[in-house]
XYZ file of C-alpha atoms in Angstrom:
318
model
C 25.456 -75.955 -44.142
C 23.472 -77.832 -46.783
C 19.695 -78.057 -46.812
C 17.952 -80.866 -44.972
C 17.196 -83.685 -47.446
C 14.222 -86.031 -46.944
C 14.396 -89.258 -48.953
C 11.071 -90.726 -50.088
C 10.428 -94.010 -51.886
C 8.140 -92.928 -54.718
C 7.324 -96.530 -55.631
C 6.315 -97.808 -52.180
C 2.727 -98.516 -51.162
C -0.487 -99.868 -52.621
C -1.257 -96.610 -54.438
C 2.246 -95.683 -55.575
C 3.508 -93.741 -57.326
C 0.397 -91.565 -57.803
C -0.508 -91.197 -54.125
C 3.126 -90.675 -53.112
C 3.642 -87.851 -55.569
C 0.391 -86.143 -54.573
C 1.312 -86.517 -50.911
C 4.761 -85.027 -51.474
C 3.360 -82.089 -53.455
C 0.927 -81.380 -50.591
C 3.704 -81.727 -48.006
C 6.278 -79.428 -49.621
C 4.551 -76.127 -48.672
C 4.362 -77.367 -45.064
C 8.102 -78.086 -44.785
C 10.833 -75.723 -43.687
C 12.088 -73.455 -46.429
C 15.453 -75.224 -46.488
C 14.066 -78.756 -46.665
C 14.438 -80.748 -49.878
C 12.494 -83.886 -50.845
C 14.465 -86.503 -52.775
C 12.243 -88.972 -54.643
C 13.533 -92.415 -55.650
C 11.779 -94.203 -58.489
C 10.696 -94.151 -62.134
C 11.890 -90.712 -63.208
C 9.695 -90.383 -66.304
C 6.569 -91.382 -64.390
C 7.417 -89.118 -61.452
C 7.977 -86.139 -63.752
C 4.670 -86.875 -65.502
C 2.813 -86.930 -62.199
C 4.502 -83.748 -60.975
C 3.397 -81.979 -64.161
C -0.143 -83.294 -63.666
C -0.106 -81.798 -60.150
C 1.109 -78.488 -61.558
C 4.267 -78.546 -59.447
C 6.956 -76.166 -60.643
C 8.951 -75.547 -57.459
C 12.542 -76.383 -56.661
C 12.194 -78.415 -53.457
C 11.809 -81.799 -55.156
C 14.709 -83.764 -56.619
C 14.438 -87.085 -58.459
C 16.888 -90.004 -58.336
C 16.066 -92.414 -61.163
C 15.700 -96.124 -60.347
C 14.444 -98.976 -62.533
C 13.291 -101.659 -60.074
C 10.656 -101.995 -57.347
C 10.593 -104.304 -54.326
C 7.005 -105.512 -54.082
C 5.041 -106.822 -51.115
C 5.308 -110.311 -52.674
C 9.119 -110.320 -52.811
C 11.233 -111.918 -50.107
C 12.412 -108.765 -48.296
C 16.086 -109.578 -47.689
C 16.640 -111.398 -50.993
C 14.938 -108.660 -52.987
C 16.995 -105.959 -51.287
C 20.180 -107.798 -52.222
C 19.226 -108.786 -55.780
C 17.294 -105.708 -56.911
C 20.276 -103.384 -56.848
C 18.485 -100.574 -58.669
C 15.276 -100.676 -56.648
C 13.950 -97.480 -55.111
C 14.413 -98.844 -51.562
C 17.960 -100.117 -52.166
C 19.152 -96.886 -53.824
C 17.407 -94.802 -51.168
C 19.233 -96.604 -48.384
C 22.550 -96.279 -50.200
C 22.000 -92.530 -50.310
C 21.177 -92.543 -46.590
C 24.289 -94.572 -45.740
C 26.461 -92.209 -47.797
C 25.021 -89.079 -46.196
C 23.335 -87.865 -49.377
C 19.972 -87.739 -47.583
C 19.204 -87.221 -43.887
C 16.334 -89.679 -43.537
C 14.472 -92.221 -45.646
C 10.768 -93.129 -45.651
C 8.628 -95.606 -47.542
C 5.119 -97.059 -47.483
C 6.480 -100.130 -49.262
C 7.617 -103.467 -47.858
C 8.330 -103.158 -44.127
C 10.565 -106.210 -44.322
C 12.621 -104.677 -47.111
C 12.888 -101.397 -45.205
C 14.241 -103.157 -42.137
C 16.556 -105.323 -44.227
C 17.804 -102.158 -45.872
C 18.427 -100.503 -42.533
C 20.375 -103.506 -41.248
C 22.416 -103.984 -44.433
C 23.326 -100.312 -44.930
C 23.216 -97.899 -41.986
C 23.238 -100.792 -39.504
C 22.171 -101.149 -35.886
C 23.550 -98.575 -33.449
C 26.505 -99.909 -31.470
C 25.353 -101.426 -28.203
C 21.751 -101.950 -29.342
C 20.839 -105.641 -29.272
C 17.822 -105.358 -31.553
C 16.134 -102.338 -33.106
C 12.386 -101.793 -32.734
C 9.513 -100.381 -34.729
C 7.443 -98.003 -32.626
C 3.990 -96.503 -33.063
C 2.245 -93.473 -31.577
C -1.145 -94.489 -30.160
C -3.703 -91.830 -29.204
C -4.700 -91.688 -25.539
C -7.779 -90.208 -23.854
C -5.773 -87.308 -22.396
C -5.432 -85.783 -25.843
C -1.853 -86.871 -26.399
C -0.076 -89.965 -27.655
C 1.605 -92.984 -26.121
C 4.619 -94.583 -27.799
C 4.278 -98.355 -28.152
C 7.302 -100.528 -28.952
C 7.941 -103.006 -30.394
C 4.984 -103.351 -32.782
C 6.079 -106.287 -34.892
C 9.787 -106.439 -35.615
C 10.792 -108.817 -32.797
C 8.024 -111.183 -31.737
C 10.164 -112.786 -29.022
C 12.201 -110.484 -26.775
C 14.726 -111.264 -24.058
C 14.568 -109.111 -20.921
C 17.687 -107.195 -22.011
C 15.969 -106.213 -25.260
C 12.846 -104.991 -23.466
C 15.016 -102.919 -21.128
C 16.740 -101.303 -24.107
C 13.337 -100.510 -25.606
C 12.527 -98.577 -22.433
C 15.554 -96.337 -22.907
C 15.084 -95.895 -26.663
C 11.406 -95.062 -26.247
C 12.160 -92.578 -23.477
C 14.794 -90.790 -25.578
C 12.398 -90.611 -28.530
C 9.563 -89.191 -26.405
C 11.908 -86.555 -25.000
C 13.136 -85.382 -28.388
C 9.999 -85.703 -30.520
C 7.296 -84.848 -27.961
C 9.345 -82.555 -25.746
C 8.625 -84.488 -22.548
C 11.168 -83.764 -19.827
C 10.756 -87.102 -18.044
C 8.522 -89.493 -20.035
C 6.717 -92.107 -17.968
C 7.723 -95.601 -19.107
C 5.591 -98.667 -18.420
C 6.041 -102.385 -19.087
C 2.999 -104.137 -20.560
C 1.934 -106.969 -18.280
C -1.036 -108.935 -16.938
C -1.005 -107.148 -13.593
C 0.411 -104.113 -11.831
C 2.304 -106.078 -9.202
C 6.041 -106.508 -9.630
C 5.657 -110.276 -9.264
C 3.201 -110.651 -12.170
C 3.980 -111.911 -15.667
C 6.227 -114.460 -17.325
C 9.936 -114.916 -16.676
C 10.956 -112.382 -19.348
C 8.673 -109.615 -18.065
C 9.707 -110.184 -14.435
C 13.383 -109.947 -15.345
C 12.773 -106.928 -17.583
C 10.956 -105.194 -14.713
C 14.027 -105.454 -12.493
C 16.343 -104.209 -15.252
C 14.220 -101.206 -16.209
C 13.692 -100.238 -12.567
C 17.452 -99.879 -12.157
C 18.096 -97.917 -15.373
C 19.332 -94.352 -15.018
C 17.475 -91.765 -17.066
C 14.288 -93.837 -17.354
C 11.202 -92.745 -15.390
C 9.781 -96.226 -14.846
C 6.208 -96.329 -13.542
C 5.983 -100.115 -13.365
C 3.659 -102.558 -15.082
C 0.852 -101.368 -17.346
C -2.242 -103.508 -17.789
C -4.421 -103.600 -20.878
C -7.089 -101.426 -19.253
C -4.547 -98.592 -18.991
C -3.433 -98.874 -22.619
C -5.389 -95.793 -23.749
C -5.349 -93.809 -20.497
C -2.000 -92.045 -20.837
C -0.778 -93.569 -17.575
C 2.500 -94.124 -19.403
C 4.019 -92.054 -22.217
C 5.951 -95.092 -23.427
C 4.742 -98.694 -23.244
C 7.276 -101.486 -23.729
C 6.358 -104.964 -24.972
C 7.479 -107.634 -27.421
C 6.570 -107.318 -31.085
C 3.942 -110.060 -30.915
C 1.813 -108.299 -28.322
C 2.617 -104.871 -29.715
C 1.365 -105.770 -33.167
C -1.861 -107.211 -31.736
C -2.474 -103.978 -29.799
C -1.636 -101.811 -32.801
C -4.086 -103.645 -35.058
C -6.740 -103.555 -32.335
C -6.306 -99.783 -32.043
C -6.695 -99.371 -35.795
C -9.821 -101.556 -35.809
C -11.517 -99.344 -33.205
C -11.185 -96.380 -35.506
C -12.553 -98.368 -38.473
C -15.543 -99.516 -36.408
C -16.253 -95.963 -35.228
C -16.069 -94.667 -38.783
C -18.339 -97.403 -40.130
C -20.908 -96.639 -37.398
C -20.573 -92.888 -38.007
C -19.432 -92.246 -34.433
C -18.043 -88.735 -34.055
C -15.477 -88.890 -31.269
C -12.140 -87.045 -31.067
C -10.255 -89.835 -29.328
C -11.406 -92.510 -31.770
C -10.671 -90.221 -34.704
C -7.096 -89.751 -33.478
C -6.523 -93.512 -33.657
C -6.200 -92.970 -37.403
C -2.654 -94.012 -38.336
C -2.729 -91.529 -41.212
C -2.335 -88.598 -38.812
C 1.303 -89.540 -38.158
C 1.786 -91.109 -41.570
C 4.699 -93.299 -40.564
C 6.344 -95.070 -37.688
C 10.072 -94.811 -36.913
C 12.560 -97.628 -36.562
C 14.475 -97.033 -33.327
C 18.004 -98.275 -32.689
C 19.387 -97.969 -36.220
C 21.999 -95.476 -37.374
C 19.714 -93.002 -39.058
C 16.146 -91.834 -39.451
C 14.130 -94.616 -41.079
C 10.361 -94.167 -41.348
C 7.971 -96.972 -42.298
C 4.511 -96.154 -43.650
C 1.371 -98.309 -43.889
C 1.085 -100.206 -47.183
C -2.407 -98.821 -47.770
C -1.322 -95.218 -47.122
C -3.480 -92.559 -48.763
C -2.360 -89.165 -50.024
C -3.128 -87.716 -46.593
C -1.017 -90.359 -44.835
C 1.870 -89.909 -47.253
C 1.800 -86.130 -46.851
C 2.046 -86.589 -43.097
C 4.787 -89.201 -43.472
C 6.955 -86.617 -45.228
C 6.311 -84.084 -42.437
C 6.967 -86.647 -39.698
C 10.247 -87.651 -41.328
C 11.361 -84.016 -41.388
C 10.440 -83.676 -37.697
C 12.453 -86.777 -36.775
C 15.500 -85.602 -38.719
C 15.426 -82.166 -37.092
C 14.943 -83.602 -33.590
C 18.069 -85.750 -33.817
C 16.692 -88.638 -31.739
C 18.741 -91.212 -33.677
C 21.964 -89.515 -32.602
C 20.768 -89.378 -28.978
C 20.112 -93.129 -29.019
C 23.521 -93.793 -30.550
C 25.259 -91.736 -27.860
C 23.239 -93.370 -25.072
C 24.381 -96.855 -26.062
C 27.934 -95.960 -27.102
C 28.839 -92.858 -25.054
C 32.563 -93.269 -25.600
C 32.278 -92.659 -29.352
């Protein structure tokens, strides 16, 4: 059995490639002995930075690429036209089984375009989602999905998010029966718009989902649900609000464990759920600390095998 191989876009992010290389060098000692990091990007520059960091180990491999998809590029067009970009080549390696997961702090749009064009959406999944782990006051985390990929969601899509989020929470967080809630403007079953009312009925009837009903905004941080389902419009608003609380606390020099754990850098990246493979998306402004944790989180997701569980749940006959 070959070693686990973690693909990392060395050119992705506001501080790439310097911060990426430093983050990878810091992450390598924290990985399993058999784990290998595969860096995609400017080989000469990567080698120069590895020398500057004093790295002489054998857990880092470099795949040379000559192009970069920037935040200013049109995501889908750039993925198709920049054939030798670090994101495009990384996804080709993932699709061909040469790496076991792929992560980048570069263009989120290009990462999702890459996932759709190469590994594809898992059979039976209507639309994939981007999820995020949000700290709660109980000392744990709550999985929020979607956080920006699909701003308008049909009830069927929201119901699928409930199952995908539950499977992820089981595998990654070890929860036997994760509590799943539907974000709404009231606890009552009759509350909400047409989509949320229909989604409520669908989720309530799903086997294998521990549905606890509607979750209001005042329960967002309480841990009442381990998984909160919503459309990408509302999810992105909540995600950015959560991040802003941490920035405010830091600026006001407030020392509080809960607020400190709202720091997105702790997880380093957020997984795309519902695609055929482990795809991790990092924040564009990721620091060395965030990038180090993104590498570790990607290894965790690969080892847990949640992507395969989701695939089997939606296409059990295969």
